[in-house]
XYZ file of C-alpha atoms in Angstrom:
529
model
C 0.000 0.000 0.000
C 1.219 3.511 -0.192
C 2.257 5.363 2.710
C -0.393 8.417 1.710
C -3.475 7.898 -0.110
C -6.097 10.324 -0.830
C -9.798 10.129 -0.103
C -11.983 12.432 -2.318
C -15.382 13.502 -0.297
C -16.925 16.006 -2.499
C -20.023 14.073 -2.849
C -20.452 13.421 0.610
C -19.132 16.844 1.946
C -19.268 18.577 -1.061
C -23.214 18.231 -0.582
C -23.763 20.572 1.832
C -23.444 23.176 -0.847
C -26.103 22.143 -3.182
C -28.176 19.638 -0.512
C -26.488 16.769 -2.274
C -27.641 17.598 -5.860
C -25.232 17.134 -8.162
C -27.154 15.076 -10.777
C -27.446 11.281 -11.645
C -24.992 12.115 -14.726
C -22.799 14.175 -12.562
C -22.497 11.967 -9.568
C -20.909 9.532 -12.210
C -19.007 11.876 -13.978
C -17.354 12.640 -10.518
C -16.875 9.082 -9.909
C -15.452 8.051 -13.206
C -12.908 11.341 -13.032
C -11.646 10.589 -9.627
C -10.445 7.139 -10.458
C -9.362 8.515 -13.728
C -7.261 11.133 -11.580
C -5.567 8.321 -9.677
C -7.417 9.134 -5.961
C -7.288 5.714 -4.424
C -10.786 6.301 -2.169
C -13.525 7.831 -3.344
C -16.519 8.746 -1.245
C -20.136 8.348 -2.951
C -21.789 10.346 -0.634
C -24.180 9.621 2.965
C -26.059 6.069 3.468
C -29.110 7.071 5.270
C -32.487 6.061 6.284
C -34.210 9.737 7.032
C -34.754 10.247 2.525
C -36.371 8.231 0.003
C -34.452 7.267 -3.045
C -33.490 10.233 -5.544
C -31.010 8.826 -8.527
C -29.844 13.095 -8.315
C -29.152 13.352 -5.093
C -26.109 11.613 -2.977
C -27.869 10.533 0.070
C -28.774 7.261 -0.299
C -31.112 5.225 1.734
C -29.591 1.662 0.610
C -26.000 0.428 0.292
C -27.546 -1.082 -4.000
C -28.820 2.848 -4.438
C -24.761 3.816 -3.983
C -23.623 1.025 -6.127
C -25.663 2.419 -9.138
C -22.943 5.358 -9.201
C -19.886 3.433 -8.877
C -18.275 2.538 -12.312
C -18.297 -0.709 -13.655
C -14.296 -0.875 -13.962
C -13.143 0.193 -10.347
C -9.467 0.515 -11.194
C -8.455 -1.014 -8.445
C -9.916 1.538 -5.902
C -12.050 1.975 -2.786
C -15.384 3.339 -2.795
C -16.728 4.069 0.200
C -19.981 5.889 2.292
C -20.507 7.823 5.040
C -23.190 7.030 7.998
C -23.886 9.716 10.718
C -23.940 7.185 13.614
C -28.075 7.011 14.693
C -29.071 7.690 10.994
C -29.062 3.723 9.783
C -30.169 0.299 11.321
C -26.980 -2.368 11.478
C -29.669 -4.907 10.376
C -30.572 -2.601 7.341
C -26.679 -3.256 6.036
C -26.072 -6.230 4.159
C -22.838 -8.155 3.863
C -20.501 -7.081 1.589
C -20.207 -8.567 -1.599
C -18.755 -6.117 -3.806
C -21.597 -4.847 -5.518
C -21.777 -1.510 -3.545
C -19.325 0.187 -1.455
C -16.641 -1.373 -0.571
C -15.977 0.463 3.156
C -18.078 2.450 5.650
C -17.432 5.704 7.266
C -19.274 6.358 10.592
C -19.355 9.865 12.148
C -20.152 10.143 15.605
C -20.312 12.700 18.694
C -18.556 11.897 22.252
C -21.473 11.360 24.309
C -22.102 8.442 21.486
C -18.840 6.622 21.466
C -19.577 3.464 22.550
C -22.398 2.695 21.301
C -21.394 3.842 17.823
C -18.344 1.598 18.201
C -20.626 -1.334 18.694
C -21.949 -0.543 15.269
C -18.576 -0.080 13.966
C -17.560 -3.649 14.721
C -21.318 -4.979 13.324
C -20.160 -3.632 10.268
C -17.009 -4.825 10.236
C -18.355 -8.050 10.447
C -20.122 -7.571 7.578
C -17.315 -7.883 5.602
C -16.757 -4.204 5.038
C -13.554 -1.835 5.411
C -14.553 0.496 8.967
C -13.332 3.987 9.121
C -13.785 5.964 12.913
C -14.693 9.207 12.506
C -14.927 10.876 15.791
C -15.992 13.849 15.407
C -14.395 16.999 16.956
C -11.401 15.382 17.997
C -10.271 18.114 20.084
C -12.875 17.652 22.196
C -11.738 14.772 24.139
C -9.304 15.154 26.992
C -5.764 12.917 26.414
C -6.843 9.963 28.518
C -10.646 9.886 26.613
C -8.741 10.206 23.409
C -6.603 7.130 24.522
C -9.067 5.295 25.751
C -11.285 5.777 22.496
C -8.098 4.607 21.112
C -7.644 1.363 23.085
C -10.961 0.727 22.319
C -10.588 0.732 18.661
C -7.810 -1.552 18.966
C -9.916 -4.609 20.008
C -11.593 -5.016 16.807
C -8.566 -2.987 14.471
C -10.899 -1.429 12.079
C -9.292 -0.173 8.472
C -9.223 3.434 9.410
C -8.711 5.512 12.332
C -9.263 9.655 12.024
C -8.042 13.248 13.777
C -11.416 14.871 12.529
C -11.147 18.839 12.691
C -14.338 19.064 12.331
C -14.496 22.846 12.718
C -10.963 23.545 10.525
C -9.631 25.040 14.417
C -6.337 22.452 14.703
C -2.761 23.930 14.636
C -0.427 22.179 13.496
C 1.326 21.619 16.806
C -2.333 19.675 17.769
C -2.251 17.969 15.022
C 1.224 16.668 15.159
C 0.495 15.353 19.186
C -2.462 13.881 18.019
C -1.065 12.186 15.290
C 2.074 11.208 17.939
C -0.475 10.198 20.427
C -1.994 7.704 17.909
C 1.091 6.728 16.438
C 2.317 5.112 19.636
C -0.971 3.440 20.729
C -2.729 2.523 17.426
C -2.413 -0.882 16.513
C 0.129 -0.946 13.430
C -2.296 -2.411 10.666
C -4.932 0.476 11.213
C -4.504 3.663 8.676
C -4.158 7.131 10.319
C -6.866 9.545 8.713
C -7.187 13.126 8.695
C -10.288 15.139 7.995
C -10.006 18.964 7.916
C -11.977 21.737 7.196
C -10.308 25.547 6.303
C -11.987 27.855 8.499
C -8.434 28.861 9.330
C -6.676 28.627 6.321
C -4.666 26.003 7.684
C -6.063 22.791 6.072
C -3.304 22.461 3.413
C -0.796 23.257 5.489
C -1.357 20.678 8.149
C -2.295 18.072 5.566
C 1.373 19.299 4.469
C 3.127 18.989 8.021
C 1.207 15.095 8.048
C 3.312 13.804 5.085
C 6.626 15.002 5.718
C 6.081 13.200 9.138
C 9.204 10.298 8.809
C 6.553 7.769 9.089
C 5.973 3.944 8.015
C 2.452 4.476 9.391
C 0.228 4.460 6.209
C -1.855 7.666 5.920
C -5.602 8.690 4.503
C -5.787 12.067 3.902
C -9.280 13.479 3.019
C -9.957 16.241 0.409
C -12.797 17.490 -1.923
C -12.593 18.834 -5.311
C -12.224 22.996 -5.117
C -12.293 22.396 -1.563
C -16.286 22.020 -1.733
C -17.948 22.024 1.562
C -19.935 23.351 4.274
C -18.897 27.185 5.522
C -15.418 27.096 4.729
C -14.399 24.428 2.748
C -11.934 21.460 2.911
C -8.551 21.000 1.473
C -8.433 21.124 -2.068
C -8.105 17.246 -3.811
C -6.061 19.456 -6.701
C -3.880 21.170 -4.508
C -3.001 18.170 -2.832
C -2.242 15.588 -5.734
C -0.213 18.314 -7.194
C 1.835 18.835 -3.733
C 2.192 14.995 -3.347
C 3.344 14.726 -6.970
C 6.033 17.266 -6.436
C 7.274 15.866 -3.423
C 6.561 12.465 -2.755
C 6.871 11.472 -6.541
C 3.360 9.955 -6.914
C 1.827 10.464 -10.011
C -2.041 11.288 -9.602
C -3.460 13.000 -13.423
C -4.595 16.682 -12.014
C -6.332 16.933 -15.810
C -9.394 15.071 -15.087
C -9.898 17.248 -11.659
C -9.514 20.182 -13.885
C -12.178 18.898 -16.112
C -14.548 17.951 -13.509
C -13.994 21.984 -11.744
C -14.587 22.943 -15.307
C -17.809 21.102 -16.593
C -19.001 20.607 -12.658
C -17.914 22.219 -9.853
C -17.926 25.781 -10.786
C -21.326 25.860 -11.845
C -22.216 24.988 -7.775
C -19.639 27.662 -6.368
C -21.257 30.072 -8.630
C -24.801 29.472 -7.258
C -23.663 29.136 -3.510
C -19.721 29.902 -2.932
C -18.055 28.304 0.046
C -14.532 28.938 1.294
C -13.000 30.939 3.701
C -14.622 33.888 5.204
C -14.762 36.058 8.424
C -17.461 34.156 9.716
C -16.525 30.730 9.534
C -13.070 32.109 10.693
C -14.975 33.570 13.984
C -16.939 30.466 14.759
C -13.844 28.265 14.154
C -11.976 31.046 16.743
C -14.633 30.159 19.254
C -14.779 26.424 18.579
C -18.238 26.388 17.575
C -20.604 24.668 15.105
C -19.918 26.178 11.093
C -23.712 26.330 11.025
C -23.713 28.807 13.784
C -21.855 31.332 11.017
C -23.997 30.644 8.165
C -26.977 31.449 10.296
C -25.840 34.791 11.705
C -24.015 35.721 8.111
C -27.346 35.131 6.512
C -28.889 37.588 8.556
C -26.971 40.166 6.739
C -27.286 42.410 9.851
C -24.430 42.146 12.032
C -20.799 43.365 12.099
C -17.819 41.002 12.492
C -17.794 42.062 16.207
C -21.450 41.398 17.185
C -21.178 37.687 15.468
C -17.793 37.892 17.730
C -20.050 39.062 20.688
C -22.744 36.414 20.290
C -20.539 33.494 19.810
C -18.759 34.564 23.253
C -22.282 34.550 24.498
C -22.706 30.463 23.888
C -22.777 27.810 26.485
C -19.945 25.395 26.367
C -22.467 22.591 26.029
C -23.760 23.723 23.282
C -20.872 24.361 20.687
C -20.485 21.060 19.176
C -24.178 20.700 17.421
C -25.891 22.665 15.672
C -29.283 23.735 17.212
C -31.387 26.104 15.312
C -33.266 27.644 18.262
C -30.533 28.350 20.623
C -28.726 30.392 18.220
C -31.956 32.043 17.407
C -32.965 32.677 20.816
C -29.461 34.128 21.435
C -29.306 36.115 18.630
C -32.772 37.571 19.682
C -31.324 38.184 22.718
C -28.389 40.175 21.614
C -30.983 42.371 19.282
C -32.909 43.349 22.042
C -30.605 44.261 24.694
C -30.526 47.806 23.667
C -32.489 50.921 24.971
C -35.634 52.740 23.852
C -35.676 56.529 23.383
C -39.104 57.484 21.876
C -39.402 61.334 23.453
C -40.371 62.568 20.022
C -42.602 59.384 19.310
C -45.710 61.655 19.726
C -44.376 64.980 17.702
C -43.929 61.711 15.276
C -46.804 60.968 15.012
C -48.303 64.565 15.064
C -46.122 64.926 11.737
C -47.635 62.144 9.957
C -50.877 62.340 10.673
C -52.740 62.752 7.359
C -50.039 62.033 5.577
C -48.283 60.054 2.905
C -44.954 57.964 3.403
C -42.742 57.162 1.030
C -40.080 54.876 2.023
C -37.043 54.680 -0.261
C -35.105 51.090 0.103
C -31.642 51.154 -1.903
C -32.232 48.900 -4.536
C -31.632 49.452 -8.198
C -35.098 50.758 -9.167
C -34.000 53.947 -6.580
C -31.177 55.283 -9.196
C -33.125 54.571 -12.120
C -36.437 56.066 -11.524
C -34.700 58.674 -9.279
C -36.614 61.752 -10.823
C -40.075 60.354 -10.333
C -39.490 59.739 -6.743
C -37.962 63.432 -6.370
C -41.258 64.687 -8.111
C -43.532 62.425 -5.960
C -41.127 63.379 -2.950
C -41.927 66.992 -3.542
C -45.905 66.672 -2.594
C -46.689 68.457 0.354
C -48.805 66.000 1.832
C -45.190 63.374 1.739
C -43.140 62.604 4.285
C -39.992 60.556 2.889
C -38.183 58.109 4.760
C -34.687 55.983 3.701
C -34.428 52.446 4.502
C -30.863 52.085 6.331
C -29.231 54.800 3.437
C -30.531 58.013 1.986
C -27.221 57.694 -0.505
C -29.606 58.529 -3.008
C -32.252 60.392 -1.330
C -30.799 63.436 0.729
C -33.986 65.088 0.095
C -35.789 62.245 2.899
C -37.045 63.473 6.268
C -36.139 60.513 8.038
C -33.625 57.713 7.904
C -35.035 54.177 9.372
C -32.427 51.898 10.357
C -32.061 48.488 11.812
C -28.871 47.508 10.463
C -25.664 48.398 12.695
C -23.565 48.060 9.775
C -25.555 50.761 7.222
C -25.339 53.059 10.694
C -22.119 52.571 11.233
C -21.414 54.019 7.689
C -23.572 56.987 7.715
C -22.196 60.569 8.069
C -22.505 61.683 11.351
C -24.705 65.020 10.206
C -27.473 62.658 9.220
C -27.936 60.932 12.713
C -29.939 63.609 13.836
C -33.149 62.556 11.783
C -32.585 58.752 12.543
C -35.062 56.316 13.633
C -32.934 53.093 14.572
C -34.322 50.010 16.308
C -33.193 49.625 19.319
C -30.181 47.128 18.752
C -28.067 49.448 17.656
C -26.449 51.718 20.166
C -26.522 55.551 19.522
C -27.330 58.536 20.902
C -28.234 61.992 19.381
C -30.476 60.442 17.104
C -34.112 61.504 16.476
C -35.825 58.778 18.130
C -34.827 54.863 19.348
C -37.758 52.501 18.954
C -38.067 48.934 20.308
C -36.380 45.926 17.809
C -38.802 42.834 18.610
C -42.043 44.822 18.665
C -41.572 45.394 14.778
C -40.330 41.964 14.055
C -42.860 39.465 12.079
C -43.616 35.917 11.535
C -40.988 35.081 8.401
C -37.852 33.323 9.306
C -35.961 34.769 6.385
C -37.092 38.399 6.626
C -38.256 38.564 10.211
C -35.857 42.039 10.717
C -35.887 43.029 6.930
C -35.258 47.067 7.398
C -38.245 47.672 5.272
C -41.096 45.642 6.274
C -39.797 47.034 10.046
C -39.950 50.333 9.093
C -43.299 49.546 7.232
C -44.765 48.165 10.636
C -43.914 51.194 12.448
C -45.681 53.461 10.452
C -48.277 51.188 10.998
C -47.779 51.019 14.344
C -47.705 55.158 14.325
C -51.302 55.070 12.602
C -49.794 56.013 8.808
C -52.811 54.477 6.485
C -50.799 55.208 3.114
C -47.463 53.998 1.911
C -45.502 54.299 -0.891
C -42.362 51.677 -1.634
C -39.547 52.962 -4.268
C -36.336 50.949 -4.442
C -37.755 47.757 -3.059
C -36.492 45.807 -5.636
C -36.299 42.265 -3.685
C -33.459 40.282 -4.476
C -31.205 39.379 -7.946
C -28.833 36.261 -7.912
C -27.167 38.673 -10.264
C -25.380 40.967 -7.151
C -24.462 43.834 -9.067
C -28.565 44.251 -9.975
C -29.833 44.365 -6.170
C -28.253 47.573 -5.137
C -28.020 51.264 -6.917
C -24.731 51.701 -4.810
C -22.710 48.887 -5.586
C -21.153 49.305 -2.271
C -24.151 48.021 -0.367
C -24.104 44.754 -2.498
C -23.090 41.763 -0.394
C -23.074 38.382 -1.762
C -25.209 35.071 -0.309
C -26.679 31.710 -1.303
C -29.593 31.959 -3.798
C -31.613 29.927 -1.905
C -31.505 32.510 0.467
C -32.213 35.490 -1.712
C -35.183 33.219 -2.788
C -36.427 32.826 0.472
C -35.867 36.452 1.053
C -38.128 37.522 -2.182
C -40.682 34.716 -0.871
C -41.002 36.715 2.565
C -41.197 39.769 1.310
C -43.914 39.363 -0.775
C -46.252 38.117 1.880
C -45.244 40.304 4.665
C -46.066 43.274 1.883
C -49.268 40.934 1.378
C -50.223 41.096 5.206
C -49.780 44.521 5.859
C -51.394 45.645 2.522
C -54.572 44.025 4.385
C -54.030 46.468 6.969
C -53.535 49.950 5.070
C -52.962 50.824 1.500
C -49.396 50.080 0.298
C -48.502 50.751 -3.427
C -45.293 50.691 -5.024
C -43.805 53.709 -6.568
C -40.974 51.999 -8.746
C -40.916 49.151 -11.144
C -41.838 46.143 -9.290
C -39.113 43.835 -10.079
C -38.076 40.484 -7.641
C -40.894 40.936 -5.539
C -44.968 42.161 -5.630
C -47.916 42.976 -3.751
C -49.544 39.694 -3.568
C -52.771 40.598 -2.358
C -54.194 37.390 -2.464
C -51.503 35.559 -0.457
């Protein structure tokens, strides 16, 4: 055997990107490339019972479903799954007989160990190749990690893994891990490492792992253009390449290059991963990657209050992801502020009988800039920006619920503010509660302009007008008239964004009149929703 061999998991990790849809043709185009290339274990993707068969998709819920995507030649490699230990039945696994995959990766927390070893040896039994992943290896103390070690050594399965599950490890961890196991692993199991780059430093310590002066055979896992939840994993073509400069192998990068080409790039274009500042902060706090992506979608916090809220989370409850803590917490961080609402009732007073236009930046703001200066001009209109008057100085008011758009107004313009009350200021004109304007929509729940829409409600305004609410492009450069407010994010989120938007608009157009000024363009007044 070689000392190093790659395993490819861009099916399996590379999922999370695209929720496993690559294609039926794709899924074997990836296959068929990656023994092609020379990778000697290929990953097909997850083996579990919680979906029903879908040829395009690379969760599988039986072990014949993954052996419909491996090629009919093999070339002499491994082709393997993943189970997330509590997703799949040991009975449900048949024995191996080379029709399917030929080994079985099984993921599992701390608090499951045991019991997911048990199934580890079940499968082994089954005539299959067993790889321990435990997750979050830095989570166990030295004598746990040693004992999970000793443990594995009764039944010596094919693979044993350092899993940096959140891409945190230096390379000085990572070497006395790989030390610790060295010494204590029985001699016939393979050393793996699984990283992840929220630090940059996945290539690097994949690096430092083969220069080790080592007889120890290694599996080092990798996924085409690094494709994978948050931040990534190392790069398969940046690693073949390194491995064929130094360690003389002689993997073909060509058909990786091919597959990035016809493949790959079409996913990162419709929902990028790789490194970013908040991936880097959760993997600086140790946390769950899907504790970034939840805060960075809400496109409403600054690197410091993601910073703030991760130092706000209970040890216990880093390691998995759970949907309503991190809500809850980030609700709580929103609302710690202060209310200042001394000129609520002059407010009030002002719009009484009145007209609002509210002016949101997007495109349709620049464009049609003239009609809302003319409409603007009425005497019986009171304007109001939505978190930017860039292109309305002419507004009476400035709404804002975003500390970032705040931060980046001139100071001059404070003074006829209305911000919610999670972001901290003073001298502004008035500081109105955050959850009392929130609504029922996960994905626009704080959206600046259906806030600022319930306020006026909320201030007795029967009669608004919407310019620049464009909704949301997966072209960036169309969403914004200032292409210095773009910011980039999955489609599926814009979609779910344009989807919330139009029936919040739809709800409180049942309560008062609500037209739009400008072109109507990724969302509508749905009245019938």
């Amino acid at each position: 055997m070689q000392r190093i061999q790659m395993l490819d998991c861009t099916l399996r990790d590379g999922g999370y990107c695209n929720q496993w849809h690559f294609g039926y043709e794709h899924i074997k185009k990836i296959t068929k490339g990656l023994a092609e290339a020379g990778i000697e274990i290929i990953e097909c993707g997850f083996l579990t019972e919680k979906v029903s068969y879908d040829k395009e998709v690379t969760r599988f819920p039986t072990m014949n479903h993954i052996g419909a995507v491996i090629p009919a030649d093999r070339e002499g490699k491994l082709f393997v799954c993943m189970v997330n230990f509590g997703e799949y039945r040991l009975e449900n696994i048949p024995d191996h007989d080379g029709s399917s995959a030929d080994g079985i990766r099984v993921a599992f927390h701390k608090k499951d160990m045991e019991e997911a070893l048990e199934f580890c040896e079940g499968i082994q039994k089954k005539g299959y190749k067993v790889f321990i992943q435990a997750m979050v290896s830095l989570s166990y103390r030295d004598e746990e990690f040693l004992g999970l070690i000793r443990r594995v050594n009764q039944f010596k399965p094919y693979a044993f893994y350092i899993v940096d599950s959140f891409g945190v490890m230096r390379r000085r961890e990572l070497i006395r891990l790989f030390y610790m196991i060295e010494h204590n692993l029985e001699e016939s199991v393979v050393i793996g490492y699984h990283s992840h780059n929220n630090m940059q430093l996945a290539f690097s310590n994949a690096q430092a792992l083969a220069d080790i002066n080592s007889r120890r055979s290694l599996v080092i896992d990798s996924s085409i253009l690094g494709m994978g939840r948050g931040a990534g994993n190392l790069n398969t073509e940046l690693f073949v390449e390194y491995l064929n400069d130094t360690t003389g192998t002689e993997y073909d990068l060509n058909p990786l290059l091919n597959l990035i080409d016809e493949v790959l790039n079409r996913f990162y274009q419709q929902n990028y991963w790789g490194y970013s500042l908040p991936n880097y902060l959760s993997a600086k706090h140790n946390v769950h990657p899907n504790y970034a992506g939840y805060l960075d979608d809400k496109k409403t916090l600054t690197a410091q209050n993601m910073d703030e809220i991760f130092a706000m989370m209970e040890e216990g409850k880093r390691a998995e992801f759970d949907k309503e803590y991190i809500e809850s917490l980030y609700m709580r961080y929103m609302t710690a502020g202060q209310v200042h609402e001394e000129h609520l009732c002059e407010l009030k007073e002002r719009l009484s009988d009145k007209r609002v236009l509210l002016i949101a930046p997007g495109k349709s703001a620049v464009e049609e800039q003239k009609k809302i200066e003319r409409f603007a001009g009425n005497s019986d209109v009171i304007s109001m920006g939505i978190n930017s008057d860039r292109h309305c100085s002419y507004s009476d008011f400035i709404f804002l619920s975003n500390l970032r758009r705040f931060r980046e107004l001139d100071t001059v313009k404070k003074k006829k503010c209305i911000v919610t009350s999670n972001i901290p200021a003073d001298q502004v004109y008035l500081q109105t509660g955050y959850r009392e304007l929130l609504n029922m929509e996960e994905a626009v729940k704080d959206n600046a302009g259906l806030m600022a829409i319930k306020f006026l409600i909320n201030c007795g305004v029967e009669e608004i007008y919407l310019a620049g609410f464009d909704g949301y492009s997966h072209e960036t450069r169309e969403n914004y008239g200032d292409s210095h407010m773009a910011f980039i994010t999955r489609n599926a989120m814009l979609d779910a964004i344009n989807e919330g938007m139009k029936t919040i608009l739809a709800e409180y157009g049942r309560l008062i009149r609500i037209e739009f000024l400008t072109e109507q363009k990724y969302i509508s007044m749905n009245r019938e929703t």
